[in-house]
Amino acid sequence: MTVVDTNSEGSKKSLNFIEQIVENDLKEGKNRGRIATRFPPEPNGYLHIGHAKAICLDFGIAQKYGGTCNLRFDDTNPTKEDVEYVDSIMEDIRWLGFSWDNLFYASDYFGKLFQFAQELIKKGLAYVDDQSAEVIAQQKGTPTSPGVNSPYRNRSAEENLDLFLRMQAGEFDEGSRVLRAKIDMAHSNMHFRDPLMYRILKQAHHRTGNTWNIYPLYDFAHGQCDYFEGITHSLCTLEFEIHRPLYDWFIDHLQEGDYRPRQIEFNRLNITYTIMSKRKLLQLVEGGFVKGWDDPRMPTLCGLRRRGYTPESIRNFIDRIGYTKFDGVIDQSLLEFAVREHLNKIAPRVSAVLNPVKLIITNYPEGKVEWNEAINNPEDESAGSRSIPFARELYVERDDFMEEAPKKFYRLTPGQEVRLKNAYIVQCTGCKKDADGQVQEIYCTYDPLTKEGGPESKRKVKATLHYVTVEHSLPAEVRLYDRLLTVENPAEDKERDFMDMLNPDSLKVLKDCRVEASLQDARPLDHFQFLRMGYFNLDPDSRPGQLIFNRTVGLRDTWSKIAKK
Ligand code: ATP
Ligand code: MG
């Protein structure tokens, strides 16, 4: 696990390696002191937390150095792309707290790329190959043995140009021809062995319709789009490092003045017990294993949002893990730590009983209701307080009672005293069970002198329990989530498909919960701390009279214990 906490309070944060490069470039006056970045998602899925890492870097560098950051949809493959994804990507970037200076699509540059390809053909640097993809792949060689030249490699520029224009005119079938750069079939970098630039695809594109019968491939599109847009620092993940020489090769043939974009690679984010590939996440959605891209178990930004994550917590998490040149896997608990830390500051405390059983205070007057002040958030004075009811009949957690308890059980068991939050100390006197031995009611007596602020309020008891009143509380459904996968690092397990690693118990639905009445005004995505139970938010599936909550994260904070070691 590669986890470095660079954000602990008091320590001054040093520059990451990309900021160092940017500062050096500025010092050297490169690109006349201009900083321009871009975030280039392919609109073939929803953004996930890995993308948040790229977004925070691309937008963050621009913000920090007074530059610009564009959003550019890398829409070069019409077979997988969709406007649904375009819209969701924009929504998620805004939600994270960033806004782009310009919005572009790689398809905006299809005309320019087409021109540039023709220039390369005229210079003898590109040719049309009539072979199939399989044959071309066979001729590619291996990292230790050179490839074989295509028999079409030495066509004249005129013939190549004619064929290329006819490819675009729609004269040839898909897969029958490609345009390749003519570089070196024996090059030590496999990406230089006459890489593909264009393929024939007779598919409607979500923006350009049926204008194009040929589409550029990533390597021929990405760097050139950077160049057309005036990007100075093209930040991407480490798997593109090996593509960088080719990126530079195309730029060499495009560059006119002194401006030049530069590709810099950083480590991809991987998190334990989950996957981070749009293709695989799509499989989960299409196979019905989750309820959609925004299922709260998904590592997508919309899933995390629905789960109760805040933009601040995600940005803090990204900031903590930092940017390096080595791939690693980040412990999921670090992400949970970040959201717990933020919700602790902002989430009002409320009472919710997830697994309720009745508790009757036998010496408390029937029909009496006391309204006690409860502090909304001890971490935030401005959150104020609210009145919560106390009465003879309450609900408490079933787990908080044991008829025959071990010595260290400090909660409800006959003879033992506990405090009920914001109210009295009560002593358990017994319970009533049904024919199956299931506890139906618990009985207690209360001591009126122990009310908060009363003469015996300071009396020591070992547990304080939460509760709601039977009369005022509301029914609610609560959804508890667990890890999506049963395997810590799915990438390490090459034998099994990730679909065989799905955790069958990743969702547990509690239908009969009771929550305090103040929650009837909760709005979708509002955050709460359910006392003793964790952080929850209101799911958008909720309807009036039918509250549904998601558990964002439990209260227990295992990460900080690890971090402090
Ligand atoms: P996926 O494999 O999940 O589909 P991708 O790399 O194909 O991801 P793109 O839409 O092409 O997704 O990515 C847009 C940008 O986000 C790229 O610059 C890419 O490097 C970056 N990115 C994608 N996944 C991660 C990740 N896990 N960690 C950091 N950056 C990422
Ligand atoms: Mg991609």
Coordinates of C-alpha atoms and ligand atoms in Angstrom, one line a residue:
M1 CA 0.0 0.0 0.0
T2 CA 1.4 3.4 -0.9
V3 CA -0.2 5.9 1.4
V4 CA 1.5 9.1 2.3
D5 CA -0.2 11.6 4.4
T6 CA 1.1 14.9 3.2
N7 CA -1.7 16.9 4.6
S8 CA -1.4 16.5 8.4
E9 CA -1.9 19.8 10.1
G10 CA 1.1 22.0 10.8
S11 CA 3.3 20.4 8.1
K12 CA 3.9 22.6 5.1
K13 CA 3.0 20.9 1.9
S14 CA 5.9 20.5 -0.5
L15 CA 5.3 20.8 -4.2
N16 CA 4.4 17.6 -6.0
F17 CA 6.7 16.6 -9.0
I18 CA 4.3 18.0 -11.5
E19 CA 4.1 21.4 -9.7
Q20 CA 7.9 21.3 -9.7
I21 CA 8.0 20.8 -13.5
V22 CA 5.4 23.5 -14.0
E23 CA 7.4 26.0 -11.9
N24 CA 10.6 25.1 -13.7
D25 CA 8.9 25.6 -17.1
L26 CA 7.6 29.0 -15.9
K27 CA 11.1 29.9 -14.7
E28 CA 12.6 29.1 -18.1
G29 CA 9.9 31.2 -19.8
K30 CA 8.5 28.2 -21.8
N31 CA 5.4 29.0 -23.8
R32 CA 5.8 32.6 -22.8
G33 CA 4.7 31.9 -19.2
R34 CA 1.4 30.5 -20.2
I35 CA -0.1 27.5 -18.4
A36 CA -3.0 25.6 -20.0
T37 CA -4.2 22.2 -19.0
R38 CA -7.2 20.1 -20.1
F39 CA -9.2 17.2 -18.6
P40 CA -10.0 14.8 -21.5
P41 CA -12.6 12.2 -20.6
E42 CA -14.0 9.8 -23.2
P43 CA -17.8 10.0 -22.9
N44 CA -18.2 6.3 -22.7
G45 CA -19.2 6.1 -19.0
Y46 CA -19.6 8.0 -15.8
L47 CA -16.7 9.5 -14.0
H48 CA -15.2 7.6 -11.1
I49 CA -13.0 8.6 -8.2
G50 CA -9.9 7.9 -10.3
H51 CA -11.0 10.7 -12.7
A52 CA -11.4 12.9 -9.6
K53 CA -7.7 12.5 -9.2
A54 CA -7.0 13.7 -12.7
I55 CA -9.6 16.5 -12.4
C56 CA -8.1 17.9 -9.2
L57 CA -4.7 17.9 -10.9
D58 CA -5.7 19.4 -14.2
F59 CA -7.9 22.1 -12.7
G60 CA -5.7 22.5 -9.6
I61 CA -2.6 23.3 -11.6
A62 CA -4.4 25.8 -13.7
Q63 CA -5.9 27.5 -10.6
K64 CA -2.6 27.5 -8.8
Y65 CA -0.6 29.0 -11.6
G66 CA -3.1 31.4 -13.1
G67 CA -3.7 29.3 -16.1
T68 CA -6.7 27.8 -17.9
C69 CA -8.2 24.4 -17.9
N70 CA -10.4 23.1 -20.7
L71 CA -12.8 20.3 -20.6
R72 CA -12.3 18.2 -23.8
F73 CA -14.4 15.2 -24.6
D74 CA -12.3 12.7 -26.3
D75 CA -15.1 11.5 -28.6
T76 CA -13.1 9.7 -31.3
N77 CA -14.9 6.4 -31.0
P78 CA -18.6 6.7 -32.0
T79 CA -19.4 3.1 -31.2
K80 CA -19.2 3.6 -27.4
E81 CA -20.0 7.2 -26.8
D82 CA -23.2 8.8 -25.8
V83 CA -24.7 12.3 -24.8
E84 CA -25.9 10.8 -21.5
Y85 CA -22.3 10.5 -20.5
V86 CA -21.4 13.9 -21.7
D87 CA -24.1 15.5 -19.5
S88 CA -23.2 13.4 -16.5
I89 CA -19.5 14.2 -16.8
M90 CA -20.2 18.0 -16.8
E91 CA -22.5 17.6 -13.8
D92 CA -19.9 15.7 -11.9
I93 CA -17.0 18.1 -12.6
R94 CA -19.2 21.0 -11.4
W95 CA -20.2 19.1 -8.3
L96 CA -16.6 18.5 -7.4
G97 CA -16.2 22.3 -7.5
F98 CA -14.4 23.0 -10.7
S99 CA -15.4 24.9 -13.9
W100 CA -13.7 24.8 -17.2
D101 CA -12.5 27.7 -19.2
N102 CA -13.5 26.3 -22.6
L103 CA -15.5 23.3 -23.6
F104 CA -14.2 21.3 -26.6
Y105 CA -14.7 18.0 -28.3
A106 CA -12.0 16.0 -30.1
S107 CA -14.5 15.9 -32.9
D108 CA -14.2 19.7 -33.2
Y109 CA -10.8 18.9 -34.6
F110 CA -11.7 16.2 -37.1
G111 CA -11.3 18.5 -40.0
K112 CA -7.9 19.7 -38.9
L113 CA -6.7 16.2 -38.1
F114 CA -7.9 15.1 -41.6
Q115 CA -5.8 18.0 -43.1
F116 CA -2.8 17.1 -41.0
A117 CA -3.0 13.4 -42.1
Q118 CA -3.0 14.5 -45.7
E119 CA 0.1 16.6 -45.1
L120 CA 1.9 13.6 -43.6
I121 CA 0.9 11.5 -46.6
K122 CA 2.3 14.1 -48.9
K123 CA 5.6 14.1 -47.0
G124 CA 5.8 10.4 -47.3
L125 CA 5.2 9.9 -43.6
A126 CA 1.9 8.0 -43.8
Y127 CA 0.4 5.3 -46.0
V128 CA -2.8 3.4 -46.5
D129 CA -2.5 -0.3 -45.6
D130 CA -5.0 -2.7 -47.2
Q131 CA -4.3 -5.5 -44.7
S132 CA -6.6 -6.7 -42.0
A133 CA -6.1 -5.8 -38.4
E134 CA -5.0 -9.4 -37.6
V135 CA -2.3 -9.4 -40.3
I136 CA -1.0 -6.0 -39.2
A137 CA -0.9 -7.2 -35.6
Q138 CA 1.1 -10.4 -36.7
Q139 CA 3.6 -8.2 -38.5
K140 CA 4.2 -6.0 -35.4
G141 CA 7.0 -8.2 -34.0
T142 CA 7.7 -8.3 -30.3
P143 CA 9.7 -6.0 -27.9
T144 CA 12.7 -8.1 -28.6
S145 CA 12.2 -8.9 -32.3
P146 CA 11.6 -6.4 -35.2
G147 CA 8.4 -6.2 -37.1
V148 CA 7.8 -6.9 -40.8
N149 CA 7.1 -4.1 -43.3
S150 CA 3.7 -4.1 -44.9
P151 CA 3.7 -4.8 -48.6
Y152 CA 1.7 -1.6 -49.0
R153 CA 4.4 0.5 -47.2
N154 CA 5.9 1.9 -50.3
R155 CA 2.9 3.2 -52.1
S156 CA 3.4 6.6 -53.7
A157 CA 2.1 9.7 -52.0
E158 CA -0.4 10.2 -54.8
E159 CA -1.8 6.7 -54.5
N160 CA -2.0 7.1 -50.7
L161 CA -3.8 10.4 -50.9
D162 CA -6.3 9.1 -53.4
L163 CA -7.0 6.0 -51.2
F164 CA -7.2 8.0 -48.0
L165 CA -9.8 10.4 -49.6
R166 CA -11.8 7.5 -50.8
M167 CA -11.7 5.9 -47.4
Q168 CA -13.4 9.1 -46.1
A169 CA -15.7 9.1 -49.1
G170 CA -17.1 5.8 -47.9
E171 CA -15.9 3.7 -50.8
F172 CA -14.4 1.0 -48.7
D173 CA -15.8 -1.3 -46.0
E174 CA -15.0 -1.1 -42.3
G175 CA -11.8 -3.0 -41.5
S176 CA -10.6 -3.1 -45.1
R177 CA -8.1 -0.3 -44.9
V178 CA -6.3 1.8 -42.3
L179 CA -4.0 4.8 -42.5
R180 CA -0.6 4.2 -40.8
A181 CA 2.3 6.5 -39.9
K182 CA 5.4 5.4 -41.7
I183 CA 8.1 5.4 -39.0
D184 CA 10.2 2.3 -38.3
M185 CA 9.0 -1.3 -38.1
A186 CA 12.2 -2.2 -36.1
H187 CA 11.9 0.5 -33.5
S188 CA 12.5 -0.5 -30.0
N189 CA 9.3 1.3 -28.9
M190 CA 6.5 -0.8 -30.3
H191 CA 4.4 2.3 -30.7
F192 CA 6.7 3.5 -33.4
R193 CA 6.2 0.5 -35.6
D194 CA 3.9 2.2 -38.1
P195 CA 1.1 3.0 -35.7
L196 CA -2.5 3.3 -36.9
M197 CA -3.8 6.8 -37.4
Y198 CA -7.2 6.3 -38.9
R199 CA -9.7 3.4 -39.3
I200 CA -12.9 3.2 -41.3
L201 CA -16.1 3.3 -39.1
K202 CA -19.4 3.7 -40.8
Q203 CA -21.2 4.8 -37.6
A204 CA -23.2 7.9 -36.8
H205 CA -21.3 10.1 -34.3
H206 CA -23.2 11.8 -31.5
R207 CA -22.0 15.2 -32.7
T208 CA -20.8 14.9 -36.3
G209 CA -23.6 12.6 -37.5
N210 CA -22.6 10.9 -40.7
T211 CA -20.0 13.4 -41.8
W212 CA -17.1 11.0 -41.3
N213 CA -16.5 7.5 -42.5
I214 CA -13.0 7.4 -40.9
Y215 CA -12.1 8.2 -37.3
P216 CA -8.7 9.0 -35.8
L217 CA -7.1 6.8 -33.2
Y218 CA -6.1 8.0 -29.8
D219 CA -2.4 8.4 -30.6
F220 CA -3.1 10.5 -33.7
A221 CA -5.8 12.6 -32.0
H222 CA -4.7 13.4 -28.5
G223 CA -1.5 15.3 -28.8
Q224 CA -2.7 17.2 -31.9
C225 CA -5.9 18.3 -30.0
D226 CA -3.6 19.5 -27.2
Y227 CA -1.6 21.4 -29.8
F228 CA -4.6 23.0 -31.6
E229 CA -5.9 24.1 -28.2
G230 CA -2.7 25.5 -27.0
I231 CA -2.3 23.1 -24.0
T232 CA 1.0 23.5 -22.3
H233 CA 0.9 20.6 -19.8
S234 CA -0.9 17.5 -20.9
L235 CA -1.3 15.5 -17.7
C236 CA -2.2 11.8 -18.0
T237 CA -1.8 8.5 -16.3
L238 CA 1.3 6.3 -16.4
E239 CA 0.1 3.9 -19.0
F240 CA 0.6 6.6 -21.5
E241 CA 4.3 7.1 -20.7
I242 CA 5.3 4.6 -23.5
H243 CA 3.1 6.6 -25.9
R244 CA 5.0 9.9 -25.1
P245 CA 7.7 9.6 -27.8
L246 CA 5.0 9.1 -30.4
Y247 CA 3.1 12.1 -29.0
D248 CA 6.3 14.1 -29.5
W249 CA 6.8 12.7 -33.0
F250 CA 3.5 14.0 -34.2
I251 CA 4.0 17.3 -32.5
D252 CA 7.4 17.6 -34.2
H253 CA 5.6 17.5 -37.6
L254 CA 3.0 20.0 -36.5
Q255 CA 4.9 22.6 -34.5
E256 CA 5.5 25.9 -36.2
G257 CA 6.4 28.5 -33.6
D258 CA 8.0 28.1 -30.2
Y259 CA 4.9 26.9 -28.5
R260 CA 4.9 23.2 -27.6
P261 CA 2.7 21.0 -25.4
R262 CA 4.3 18.6 -23.0
Q263 CA 2.9 15.3 -21.8
I264 CA 3.6 14.4 -18.1
E265 CA 2.4 11.1 -16.5
F266 CA 1.3 10.4 -13.0
N267 CA 0.1 7.3 -11.1
R268 CA -3.4 6.1 -11.6
L269 CA -5.7 5.8 -8.5
N270 CA -6.6 2.3 -7.5
I271 CA -8.6 1.6 -4.3
T272 CA -8.8 -1.6 -2.4
Y273 CA -12.0 -3.8 -2.8
T274 CA -13.2 -1.9 -5.8
I275 CA -12.6 -1.5 -9.5
M276 CA -11.9 1.6 -11.5
S277 CA -12.6 0.9 -15.1
K278 CA -15.6 2.3 -17.0
R279 CA -15.8 -0.8 -19.0
K280 CA -16.1 -3.0 -15.9
L281 CA -18.5 -0.6 -14.1
L282 CA -20.7 -0.7 -17.2
Q283 CA -20.8 -4.5 -16.9
L284 CA -22.1 -4.1 -13.4
V285 CA -24.8 -1.7 -14.5
E286 CA -25.8 -3.7 -17.6
G287 CA -25.8 -7.0 -15.7
G288 CA -28.1 -5.5 -13.0
F289 CA -25.6 -6.2 -10.3
V290 CA -26.0 -2.7 -9.1
K291 CA -29.0 -0.4 -9.5
G292 CA -27.3 2.0 -11.9
W293 CA -24.2 4.2 -12.3
D294 CA -25.2 6.1 -9.2
D295 CA -25.7 3.0 -7.0
P296 CA -24.1 4.0 -3.6
R297 CA -21.7 1.0 -3.9
M298 CA -20.1 2.3 -7.1
P299 CA -16.8 4.2 -7.1
T300 CA -18.4 6.6 -9.5
L301 CA -18.7 10.3 -8.5
C302 CA -22.5 10.1 -8.8
G303 CA -22.5 6.9 -6.7
L304 CA -20.3 8.5 -4.0
R305 CA -22.5 11.6 -4.0
R306 CA -25.6 9.4 -3.5
R307 CA -23.8 7.5 -0.8
G308 CA -23.3 10.8 1.1
Y309 CA -19.7 11.8 0.1
T310 CA -19.1 15.5 -0.1
P311 CA -16.9 17.2 -2.8
E312 CA -14.7 18.5 0.0
S313 CA -14.1 15.0 1.4
I314 CA -13.1 13.7 -2.1
R315 CA -10.8 16.7 -2.8
N316 CA -9.2 16.2 0.6
F317 CA -8.7 12.5 0.0
I318 CA -7.1 13.3 -3.4
D319 CA -4.9 15.9 -1.8
R320 CA -3.7 13.4 0.9
I321 CA -2.8 10.6 -1.5
G322 CA -0.8 12.9 -3.7
Y323 CA 0.8 12.3 -7.2
T324 CA 3.7 10.0 -7.8
K325 CA 5.4 8.0 -10.6
F326 CA 4.5 4.6 -9.1
D327 CA 1.3 2.8 -9.3
G328 CA -0.1 1.5 -6.0
V329 CA -3.4 0.7 -4.3
I330 CA -4.9 3.0 -1.8
D331 CA -6.7 1.6 1.2
Q332 CA -10.4 2.2 1.1
S333 CA -10.4 3.3 4.7
L334 CA -8.5 6.4 3.8
L335 CA -11.4 7.5 1.6
E336 CA -13.8 6.7 4.5
F337 CA -11.6 8.7 6.8
A338 CA -11.9 11.7 4.6
V339 CA -15.7 11.7 4.5
R340 CA -16.0 10.9 8.2
E341 CA -13.7 13.8 9.0
H342 CA -15.9 16.2 6.9
L343 CA -19.2 14.9 8.0
N344 CA -18.1 15.1 11.6
K345 CA -17.9 18.9 11.1
I346 CA -21.1 19.4 9.2
A347 CA -23.6 16.6 9.9
P348 CA -26.4 17.3 12.5
R349 CA -26.7 14.6 15.2
V350 CA -30.1 12.9 15.3
S351 CA -31.5 9.7 16.8
A352 CA -32.4 6.7 14.6
V353 CA -33.1 3.2 15.9
L354 CA -32.1 0.7 13.2
N355 CA -33.3 -2.4 14.8
P356 CA -36.0 -1.3 17.2
V357 CA -37.5 -2.9 20.3
K358 CA -39.9 -1.2 22.7
L359 CA -38.6 0.0 26.0
I360 CA -41.3 1.0 28.6
I361 CA -40.5 3.1 31.6
T362 CA -42.9 1.7 34.0
N363 CA -42.8 4.5 36.6
Y364 CA -43.1 7.3 34.0
P365 CA -46.6 8.9 33.8
E366 CA -48.7 7.7 30.9
G367 CA -49.4 10.4 28.3
K368 CA -46.7 12.7 29.6
V369 CA -44.2 14.1 27.1
E370 CA -41.1 16.1 28.0
W371 CA -39.3 18.2 25.4
N372 CA -35.6 18.3 26.0
E373 CA -33.0 20.5 24.2
A374 CA -30.6 18.5 22.1
I375 CA -27.4 20.0 20.6
N376 CA -27.4 19.6 16.9
N377 CA -23.7 19.4 16.4
P378 CA -21.1 19.7 19.2
E379 CA -18.5 20.5 16.5
D380 CA -20.5 23.4 15.2
E381 CA -22.0 25.9 17.6
S382 CA -23.9 27.7 14.8
A383 CA -25.9 24.5 14.2
G384 CA -27.9 25.3 17.4
S385 CA -30.2 22.9 19.1
R386 CA -33.7 21.4 18.7
S387 CA -36.3 20.0 21.1
I388 CA -36.7 16.2 21.2
P389 CA -39.4 14.3 23.0
F390 CA -39.1 11.9 25.9
A391 CA -42.1 9.7 27.0
R392 CA -43.0 6.4 28.7
E393 CA -42.8 4.3 25.5
L394 CA -39.6 4.4 23.6
Y395 CA -37.7 2.4 20.9
V396 CA -34.1 1.4 21.5
E397 CA -31.7 -0.8 19.6
R398 CA -32.4 -4.5 20.1
D399 CA -28.6 -5.0 20.5
D400 CA -28.6 -2.7 23.4
F401 CA -30.4 -5.3 25.6
M402 CA -29.2 -8.7 26.8
E403 CA -31.2 -10.7 29.3
E404 CA -28.2 -12.6 30.5
A405 CA -25.2 -10.4 29.8
P406 CA -21.5 -11.0 30.4
K407 CA -19.7 -8.8 32.9
K408 CA -18.5 -6.2 30.4
F409 CA -21.9 -5.6 28.9
Y410 CA -22.7 -2.0 30.1
R411 CA -26.0 -1.5 28.4
L412 CA -29.4 -2.7 29.2
T413 CA -29.6 -5.9 31.3
P414 CA -31.8 -6.5 34.4
G415 CA -30.4 -4.6 37.4
Q416 CA -28.1 -2.3 35.4
E417 CA -28.3 1.5 35.0
V418 CA -27.7 3.4 31.8
R419 CA -28.3 7.0 30.7
L420 CA -30.8 7.8 28.0
K421 CA -29.3 10.6 25.9
N422 CA -30.5 14.2 26.9
A423 CA -32.9 12.6 29.5
Y424 CA -32.6 10.4 32.6
I425 CA -30.7 7.5 34.0
V426 CA -32.9 4.4 33.9
Q427 CA -32.5 1.0 35.5
C428 CA -33.5 -2.1 33.6
T429 CA -36.0 -4.3 35.4
G430 CA -36.7 -7.1 32.9
C431 CA -38.4 -7.9 29.6
K432 CA -41.3 -9.7 28.0
K433 CA -40.7 -12.4 25.4
D434 CA -42.9 -14.1 22.8
A435 CA -43.3 -17.9 22.5
D436 CA -40.1 -18.1 20.4
G437 CA -38.1 -16.4 23.1
Q438 CA -37.8 -13.2 21.1
V439 CA -37.8 -10.1 23.3
Q440 CA -40.9 -8.0 22.7
E441 CA -40.6 -5.3 25.4
I442 CA -37.9 -4.2 27.8
Y443 CA -38.9 -2.6 31.1
C444 CA -37.1 0.1 33.1
T445 CA -37.7 2.6 35.9
Y446 CA -36.3 6.1 35.7
D447 CA -34.8 8.3 38.4
P448 CA -36.3 11.8 38.2
L449 CA -33.3 13.3 40.0
T450 CA -30.9 12.3 37.2
K451 CA -32.3 14.5 34.5
E452 CA -29.6 16.6 32.8
G453 CA -29.1 19.7 35.0
G454 CA -30.8 18.0 37.9
P455 CA -29.3 17.2 41.4
E456 CA -28.1 13.8 40.4
S457 CA -27.3 14.4 36.8
K458 CA -23.6 13.7 37.3
R459 CA -24.1 10.2 38.6
K460 CA -21.8 7.9 36.7
V461 CA -23.1 5.2 34.5
K462 CA -21.1 3.3 31.9
A463 CA -23.3 3.7 28.8
T464 CA -25.4 6.4 27.2
L465 CA -28.0 5.1 24.8
H466 CA -30.0 6.7 22.1
Y467 CA -33.8 6.1 21.5
V468 CA -36.8 7.6 19.9
T469 CA -40.3 7.8 21.3
V470 CA -42.9 5.4 20.0
E471 CA -45.5 8.2 19.6
H472 CA -43.4 10.7 17.6
S473 CA -40.9 8.7 15.7
L474 CA -41.2 7.9 12.0
P475 CA -40.8 4.7 10.1
A476 CA -37.8 4.6 7.8
E477 CA -35.8 2.2 5.5
V478 CA -32.1 2.2 6.0
R479 CA -29.6 0.8 3.4
L480 CA -26.3 -0.5 4.7
Y481 CA -23.5 -0.9 2.2
D482 CA -20.4 -3.0 2.2
R483 CA -17.4 -3.5 -0.1
L484 CA -18.3 -4.1 -3.7
L485 CA -15.7 -6.8 -4.1
T486 CA -14.5 -9.5 -1.7
V487 CA -10.9 -9.2 -2.9
E488 CA -8.5 -6.5 -1.6
N489 CA -6.6 -6.0 -4.8
P490 CA -8.5 -7.4 -7.8
A491 CA -5.7 -6.6 -10.2
E492 CA -3.4 -9.1 -8.5
D493 CA -5.8 -11.9 -9.1
K494 CA -5.2 -12.7 -12.7
E495 CA -7.0 -16.0 -12.7
R496 CA -10.5 -14.8 -11.8
D497 CA -12.8 -12.4 -13.6
F498 CA -13.8 -9.5 -11.4
M499 CA -17.4 -10.6 -11.7
D500 CA -16.5 -13.6 -9.6
M501 CA -15.2 -11.4 -6.9
L502 CA -18.5 -9.5 -6.3
N503 CA -19.5 -9.3 -2.6
P504 CA -23.0 -10.9 -2.4
D505 CA -23.6 -9.0 0.9
S506 CA -22.7 -5.5 -0.4
L507 CA -26.3 -4.3 0.3
K508 CA -28.4 -4.9 3.4
V509 CA -31.8 -3.3 3.6
L510 CA -33.4 -2.6 7.0
K511 CA -37.1 -2.0 6.5
D512 CA -38.4 -1.3 10.0
C513 CA -36.2 1.4 11.4
R514 CA -37.6 4.3 13.4
V515 CA -36.1 7.8 13.2
E516 CA -36.8 11.0 15.2
A517 CA -39.6 13.2 13.9
S518 CA -37.3 16.1 12.9
L519 CA -36.1 14.0 9.9
Q520 CA -39.5 14.4 8.2
D521 CA -38.1 17.7 6.8
A522 CA -34.9 16.1 5.4
R523 CA -34.2 16.7 1.8
P524 CA -32.5 14.3 -0.6
L525 CA -28.7 14.0 0.0
D526 CA -28.9 15.8 3.4
H527 CA -26.3 14.5 5.8
F528 CA -26.8 13.3 9.3
Q529 CA -25.0 11.6 12.1
F530 CA -27.2 8.9 13.5
L531 CA -26.0 8.9 17.1
R532 CA -23.8 5.8 17.8
M533 CA -24.7 4.4 14.3
G534 CA -22.6 6.4 11.7
Y535 CA -23.2 8.9 9.0
F536 CA -26.2 8.7 6.8
N537 CA -27.9 10.7 4.1
L538 CA -31.4 10.8 2.7
D539 CA -31.7 8.8 -0.5
P540 CA -33.4 10.4 -3.5
D541 CA -35.7 7.4 -3.6
S542 CA -37.4 8.8 -0.5
R543 CA -41.0 9.9 -0.8
P544 CA -43.1 11.9 1.7
G545 CA -44.0 9.4 4.5
Q546 CA -41.4 7.0 3.2
L547 CA -38.0 7.9 4.3
I548 CA -35.0 6.1 3.0
F549 CA -31.5 6.6 4.3
N550 CA -28.1 5.4 3.1
R551 CA -25.2 4.7 5.4
T552 CA -22.3 6.7 4.1
V553 CA -19.8 5.4 6.6
G554 CA -19.7 4.0 10.1
L555 CA -18.5 6.1 13.1
R556 CA -15.4 4.0 13.8
D557 CA -12.3 5.6 12.6
T558 CA -9.8 2.9 11.9
W559 CA -7.7 5.0 9.6
S560 CA -6.5 7.6 12.0
K561 CA -5.3 4.9 14.4
I562 CA -3.2 3.5 11.5
A563 CA -2.0 7.0 10.5
K564 CA -0.9 7.9 14.0
K565 CA 1.3 4.8 14.4
Ligands
ATP1 P1 -11.2 3.9 -17.6 O1 -10.2 2.9 -17.8 O2 -11.8 3.9 -16.3 O3 -12.3 3.9 -18.7 P2 -9.9 6.0 -19.0 O4 -8.5 6.3 -18.7 O5 -10.2 5.2 -20.2 O6 -10.5 5.3 -17.7 P3 -10.7 8.5 -19.8 O7 -12.1 9.1 -19.9 O8 -10.0 8.3 -21.0 O9 -10.8 7.2 -18.9 O10 -9.9 9.4 -18.8 C1 -9.9 10.8 -18.7 C2 -8.7 11.2 -17.9 O11 -8.8 10.7 -16.6 C3 -7.4 10.7 -18.5 O12 -6.4 11.7 -18.4 C4 -7.0 9.5 -17.5 O13 -5.6 9.4 -17.5 C5 -7.6 10.0 -16.2 N1 -7.9 8.8 -15.4 C6 -8.7 7.8 -15.7 N2 -8.7 6.9 -14.7 C7 -7.9 7.3 -13.7 C8 -7.5 6.8 -12.5 N3 -7.9 5.7 -12.0 N4 -6.6 7.6 -11.8 C9 -6.2 8.8 -12.2 N5 -6.5 9.3 -13.4 C10 -7.4 8.6 -14.2
MG2 MG -9.9 5.9 -22.2

